[in-house]
Coordinates of C-alpha atoms in Angstrom, one line a residue:
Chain A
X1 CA -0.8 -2.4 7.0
X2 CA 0.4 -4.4 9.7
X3 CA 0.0 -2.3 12.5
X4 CA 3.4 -1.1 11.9
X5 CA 3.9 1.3 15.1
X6 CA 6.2 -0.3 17.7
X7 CA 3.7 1.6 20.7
X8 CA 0.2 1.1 19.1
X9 CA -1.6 4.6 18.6
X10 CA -4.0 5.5 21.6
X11 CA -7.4 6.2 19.8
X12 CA -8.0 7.8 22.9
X13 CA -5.5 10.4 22.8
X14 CA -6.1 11.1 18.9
X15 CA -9.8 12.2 19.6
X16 CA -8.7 14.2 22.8
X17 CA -7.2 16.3 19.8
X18 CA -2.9 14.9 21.1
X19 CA -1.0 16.1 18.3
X20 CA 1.7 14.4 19.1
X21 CA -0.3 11.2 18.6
X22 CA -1.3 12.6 15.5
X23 CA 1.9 12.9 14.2
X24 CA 3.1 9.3 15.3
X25 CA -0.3 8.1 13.4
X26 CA 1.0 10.0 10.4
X27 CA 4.4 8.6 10.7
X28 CA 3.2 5.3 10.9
X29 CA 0.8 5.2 8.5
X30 CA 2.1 7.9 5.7
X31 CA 4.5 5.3 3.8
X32 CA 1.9 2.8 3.2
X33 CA -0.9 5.5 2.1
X34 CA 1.5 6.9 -0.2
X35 CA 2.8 3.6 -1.9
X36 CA -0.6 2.8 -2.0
X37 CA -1.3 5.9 -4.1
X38 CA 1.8 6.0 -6.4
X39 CA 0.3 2.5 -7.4
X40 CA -2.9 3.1 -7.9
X41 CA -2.2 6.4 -10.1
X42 CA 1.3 6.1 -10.9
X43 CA 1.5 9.9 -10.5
X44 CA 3.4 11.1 -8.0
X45 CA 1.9 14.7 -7.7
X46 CA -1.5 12.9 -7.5
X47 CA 0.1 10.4 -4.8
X48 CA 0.9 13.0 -2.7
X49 CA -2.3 15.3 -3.0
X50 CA -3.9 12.1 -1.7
X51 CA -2.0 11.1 0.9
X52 CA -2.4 14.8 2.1
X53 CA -6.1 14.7 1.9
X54 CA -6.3 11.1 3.8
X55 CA -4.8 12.6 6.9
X56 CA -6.7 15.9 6.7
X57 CA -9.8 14.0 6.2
X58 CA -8.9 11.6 9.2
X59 CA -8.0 14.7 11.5
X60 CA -11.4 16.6 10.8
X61 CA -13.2 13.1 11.1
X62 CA -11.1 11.4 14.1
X63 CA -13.8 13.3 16.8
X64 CA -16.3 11.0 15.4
X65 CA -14.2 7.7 14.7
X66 CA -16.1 4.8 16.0
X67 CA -13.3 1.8 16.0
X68 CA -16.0 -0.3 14.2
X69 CA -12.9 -1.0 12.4
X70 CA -9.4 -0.7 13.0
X71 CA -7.8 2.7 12.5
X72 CA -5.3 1.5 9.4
X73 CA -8.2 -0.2 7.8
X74 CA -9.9 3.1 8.1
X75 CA -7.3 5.3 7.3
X76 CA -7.1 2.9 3.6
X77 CA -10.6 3.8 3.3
X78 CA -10.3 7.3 3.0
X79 CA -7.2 7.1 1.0
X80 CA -8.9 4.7 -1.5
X81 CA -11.8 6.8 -2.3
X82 CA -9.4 9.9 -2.4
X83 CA -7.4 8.1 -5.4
X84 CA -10.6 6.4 -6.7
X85 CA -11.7 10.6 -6.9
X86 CA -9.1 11.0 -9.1
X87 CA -9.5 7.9 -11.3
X88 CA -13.1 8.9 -12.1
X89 CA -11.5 12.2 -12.5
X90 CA -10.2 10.5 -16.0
X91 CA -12.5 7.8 -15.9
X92 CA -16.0 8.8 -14.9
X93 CA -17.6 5.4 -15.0
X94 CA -15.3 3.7 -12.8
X95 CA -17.5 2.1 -10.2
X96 CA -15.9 -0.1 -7.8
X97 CA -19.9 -2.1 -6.8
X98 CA -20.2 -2.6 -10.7
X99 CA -19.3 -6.8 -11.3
X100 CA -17.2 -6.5 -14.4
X101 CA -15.5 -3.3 -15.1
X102 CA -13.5 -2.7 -18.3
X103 CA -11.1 -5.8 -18.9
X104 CA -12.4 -7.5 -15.8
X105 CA -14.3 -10.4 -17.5
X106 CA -13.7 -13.8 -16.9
X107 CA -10.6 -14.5 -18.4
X108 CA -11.6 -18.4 -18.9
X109 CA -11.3 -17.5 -22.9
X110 CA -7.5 -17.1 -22.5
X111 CA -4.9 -19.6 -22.7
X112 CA -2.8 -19.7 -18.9
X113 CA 1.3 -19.6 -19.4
X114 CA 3.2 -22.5 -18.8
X115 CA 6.6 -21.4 -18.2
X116 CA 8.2 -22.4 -15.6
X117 CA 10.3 -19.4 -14.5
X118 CA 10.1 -19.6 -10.5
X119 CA 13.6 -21.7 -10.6
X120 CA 15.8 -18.5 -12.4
X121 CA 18.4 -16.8 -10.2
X122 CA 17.0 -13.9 -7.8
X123 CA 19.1 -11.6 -9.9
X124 CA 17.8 -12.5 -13.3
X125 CA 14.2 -11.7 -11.4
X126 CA 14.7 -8.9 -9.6
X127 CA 17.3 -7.3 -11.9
X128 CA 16.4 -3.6 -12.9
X129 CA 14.8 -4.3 -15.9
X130 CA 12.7 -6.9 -14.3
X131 CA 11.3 -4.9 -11.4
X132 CA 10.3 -2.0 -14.4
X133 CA 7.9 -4.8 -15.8
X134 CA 6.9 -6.1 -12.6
X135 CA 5.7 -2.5 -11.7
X136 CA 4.4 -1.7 -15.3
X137 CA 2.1 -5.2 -15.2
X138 CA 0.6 -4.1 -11.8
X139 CA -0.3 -1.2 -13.4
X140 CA -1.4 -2.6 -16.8
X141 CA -4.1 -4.4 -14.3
X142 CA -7.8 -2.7 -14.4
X143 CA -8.6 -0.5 -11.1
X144 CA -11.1 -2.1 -9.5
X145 CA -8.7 -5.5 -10.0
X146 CA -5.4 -3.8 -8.8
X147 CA -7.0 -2.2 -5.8
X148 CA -8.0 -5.5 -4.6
X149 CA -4.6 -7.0 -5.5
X150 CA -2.8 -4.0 -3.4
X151 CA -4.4 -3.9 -0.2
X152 CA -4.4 -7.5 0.1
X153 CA -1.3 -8.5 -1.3
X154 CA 1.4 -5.4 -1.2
X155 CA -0.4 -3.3 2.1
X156 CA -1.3 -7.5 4.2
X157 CA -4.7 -6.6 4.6
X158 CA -7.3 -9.3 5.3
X159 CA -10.2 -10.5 3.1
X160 CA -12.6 -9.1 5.7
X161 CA -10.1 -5.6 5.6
X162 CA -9.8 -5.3 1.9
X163 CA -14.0 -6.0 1.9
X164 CA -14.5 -3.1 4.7
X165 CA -12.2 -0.8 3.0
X166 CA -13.5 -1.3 -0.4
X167 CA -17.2 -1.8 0.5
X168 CA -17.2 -4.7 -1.6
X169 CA -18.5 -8.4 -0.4
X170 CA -15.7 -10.4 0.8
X171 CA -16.8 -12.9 -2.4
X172 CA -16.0 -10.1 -5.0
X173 CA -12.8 -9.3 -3.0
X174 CA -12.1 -13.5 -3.7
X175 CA -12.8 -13.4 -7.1
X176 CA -10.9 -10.7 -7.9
X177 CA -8.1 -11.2 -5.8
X178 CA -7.8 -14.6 -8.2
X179 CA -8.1 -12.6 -11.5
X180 CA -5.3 -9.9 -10.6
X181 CA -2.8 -12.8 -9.6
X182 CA -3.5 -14.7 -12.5
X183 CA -3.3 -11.8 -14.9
X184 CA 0.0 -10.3 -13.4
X185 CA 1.3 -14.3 -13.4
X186 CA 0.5 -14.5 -17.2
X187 CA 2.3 -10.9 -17.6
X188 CA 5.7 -11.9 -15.7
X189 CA 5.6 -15.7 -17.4
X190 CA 5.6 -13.9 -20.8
X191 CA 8.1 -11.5 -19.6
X192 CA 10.7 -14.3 -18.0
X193 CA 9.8 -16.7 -20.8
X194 CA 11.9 -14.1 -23.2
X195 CA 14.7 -13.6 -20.5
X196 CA 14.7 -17.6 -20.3
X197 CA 15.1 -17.5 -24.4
X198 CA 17.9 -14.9 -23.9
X199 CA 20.4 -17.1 -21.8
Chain B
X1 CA -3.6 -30.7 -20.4
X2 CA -4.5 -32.1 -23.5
X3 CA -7.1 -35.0 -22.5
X4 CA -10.5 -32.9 -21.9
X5 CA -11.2 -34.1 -19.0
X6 CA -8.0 -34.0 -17.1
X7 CA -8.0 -30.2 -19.2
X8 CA -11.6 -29.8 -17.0
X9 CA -10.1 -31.0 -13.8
X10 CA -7.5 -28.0 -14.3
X11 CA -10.2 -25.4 -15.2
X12 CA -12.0 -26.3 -11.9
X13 CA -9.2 -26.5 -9.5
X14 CA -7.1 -23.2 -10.9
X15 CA -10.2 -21.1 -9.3
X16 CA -9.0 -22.6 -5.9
X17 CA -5.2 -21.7 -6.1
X18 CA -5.4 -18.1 -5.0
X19 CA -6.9 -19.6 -1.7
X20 CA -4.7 -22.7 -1.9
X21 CA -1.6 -20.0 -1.8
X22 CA -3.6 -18.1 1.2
X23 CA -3.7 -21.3 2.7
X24 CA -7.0 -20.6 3.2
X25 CA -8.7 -23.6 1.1
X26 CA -11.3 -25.5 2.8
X27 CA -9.3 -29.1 3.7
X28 CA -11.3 -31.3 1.1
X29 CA -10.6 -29.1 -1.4
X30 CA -7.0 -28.5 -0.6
X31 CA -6.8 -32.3 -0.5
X32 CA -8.2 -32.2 -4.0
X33 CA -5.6 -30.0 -5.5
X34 CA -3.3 -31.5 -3.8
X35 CA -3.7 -35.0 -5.7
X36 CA -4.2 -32.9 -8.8
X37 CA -1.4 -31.4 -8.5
X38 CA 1.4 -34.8 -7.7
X39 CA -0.2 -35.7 -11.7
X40 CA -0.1 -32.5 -13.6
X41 CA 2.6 -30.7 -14.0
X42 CA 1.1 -28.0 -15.7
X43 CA -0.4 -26.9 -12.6
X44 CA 1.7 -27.3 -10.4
X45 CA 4.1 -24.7 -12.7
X46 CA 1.0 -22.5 -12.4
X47 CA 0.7 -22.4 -8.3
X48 CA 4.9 -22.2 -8.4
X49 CA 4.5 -19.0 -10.5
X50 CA 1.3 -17.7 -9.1
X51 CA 3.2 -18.0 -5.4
X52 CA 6.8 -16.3 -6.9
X53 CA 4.6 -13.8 -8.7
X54 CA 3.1 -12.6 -5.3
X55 CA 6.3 -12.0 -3.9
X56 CA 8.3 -10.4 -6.2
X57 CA 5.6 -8.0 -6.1
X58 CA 6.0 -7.7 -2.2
X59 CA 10.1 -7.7 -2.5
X60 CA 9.2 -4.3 -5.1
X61 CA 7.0 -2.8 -2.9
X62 CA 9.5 -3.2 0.0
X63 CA 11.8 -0.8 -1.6
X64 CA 9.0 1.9 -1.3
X65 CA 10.0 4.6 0.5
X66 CA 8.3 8.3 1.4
X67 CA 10.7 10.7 -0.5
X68 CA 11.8 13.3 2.5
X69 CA 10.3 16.0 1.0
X70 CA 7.0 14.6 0.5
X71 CA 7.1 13.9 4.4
X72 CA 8.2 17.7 4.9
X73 CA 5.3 18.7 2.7
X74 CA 2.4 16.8 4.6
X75 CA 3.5 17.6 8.3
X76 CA 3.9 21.2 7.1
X77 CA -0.2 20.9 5.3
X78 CA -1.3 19.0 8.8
X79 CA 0.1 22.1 10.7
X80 CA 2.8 19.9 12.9
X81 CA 6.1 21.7 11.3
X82 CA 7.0 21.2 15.4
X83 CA 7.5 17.4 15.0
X84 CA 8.8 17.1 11.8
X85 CA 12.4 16.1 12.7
X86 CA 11.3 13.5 14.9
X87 CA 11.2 10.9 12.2
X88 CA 11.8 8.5 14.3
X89 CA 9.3 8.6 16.5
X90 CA 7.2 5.7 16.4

């Protein structure tokens, strides 16, 4: 989230209880909790249960907010352990600390696309279809990889950010930041190497 | 890729390009993939698609938006009904 507000929000006057503040920090921040969400659960009921319990969780805890770290990369926090809640919901042994979840193993064993697809027109790789599959390989990737690849890639955050928010070392946030980008790159080069076929 | 070595040399260097796209590499090993990448061609299709893969993702995501409702719905839980019309506040 790059500090998106046009008048940065007064920390100040959020833990002197100003609820007008509070509701230009929701405004600011809401859009990017939610897409957050609808990616990581690609539910939209659930999106929105989370995004509500972020900023009630953020309002009961703002009295005590420290600014050890800035208040987006706080607010992603909270709304990344909400929607990791619901994941173990399904999946109860999701652990983000673990080193290799489920399908997060090197993938040194696999053969890398070579296709090169980067030179088709914007409207062959954007068209509807297209943006279905990009969306549909983001969320084809494992949890604990897509997380990574959303807060730093789709939300801007840092490598230190993504590592606070997550509670991860900034190493693991490295190595998996690699893994999602070459997965989803192996997904769209099969994907456009079909389209290419096509025409 | 199909001389073993030169197949190594690509092994090695692809664990770099995520930082190499950051432009975040260290400049001896950006230097290194560098003169890798003027002889293969392999890889340099790989950084090309790695870098358009990252933002077609982004041009998606900028199409996001917070369904009207939705926004309704969480001013109306966060008790400030009084400032939900002022969307444009910030």
């Amino acid at each position: 989230m790059a500090e998106p507000e046009k008048q940065p929000i007064s920390i100040e006057a959020l833990k002197r209880g100003d609820r007008s503040e509070f509701a230009r920090m929701v405004d600011a921040y809401s859009l990017h909790i939610y897409r957050l969400a609808m990616r990581m659960l690609s539910n939209p009921q659930e999106a929105e249960d989370v995004l509500q319990e972020t900023f009630l969780k953020a309002l009961r805890a703002l009295p005590n907010f420290e600014g050890r770290s800035s208040l987006s990369t706080w607010l992603y926090r909270i709304a990344v352990n909400e929607a990791l809640m619901v994941i173990r919901k399904r999946k109860p042994e999701l652990s983000l600390s673990r080193p290799a979840e489920d399908g997060e193993e090197d993938d040194n064993g696999e053969e890398m696309q070579i296709v090169d697809w980067g030179h088709m027109p914007e409207s062959e790789l954007l068209s509807l279809e297209a943006r279905r599959n990009i969306d549909q390989a983001v969320e084809k990737l494992p949890e604990t990889l897509r997380v990574v690849f959303l807060l730093r890639d789709v939300e801007g955050l840092s490598i230190e950010e993504t590592a606070d928010s997550l509670g991860i070392s900034q190493a693991a946030v490295k190595t998996r930041l690699l893994r999602a980008r070459l997965r989803l790159r192996d997904e769209l080069s099969n994907y456009y190497r079909e389209r290419m076929k096509e025409s | 890729m199909n001389d073993p070595s030169h197949a190594h040399k690509c092994d090695h260097l692809i664990a770099t390009i995520s930082e190499y796209v950051d432009g975040s590499l260290s400049p001896q090993l950006c230097a290194e993939l560098e003169k890798h990448l003027r002889e293969c061609e392999n890889c340099t299709v790989v950084v090309d698609t790695l870098r358009k893969t990252i933002s077609l993702v982004q041009t998606c995501a900028e199409d996001d938006c917070l369904p009207g409702e939705v926004r309704a719905r969480l001013f109306h839980t966060l008790d400030l009904d009084d400032f939900v019309k002022n969307d444009a506040m910030v």
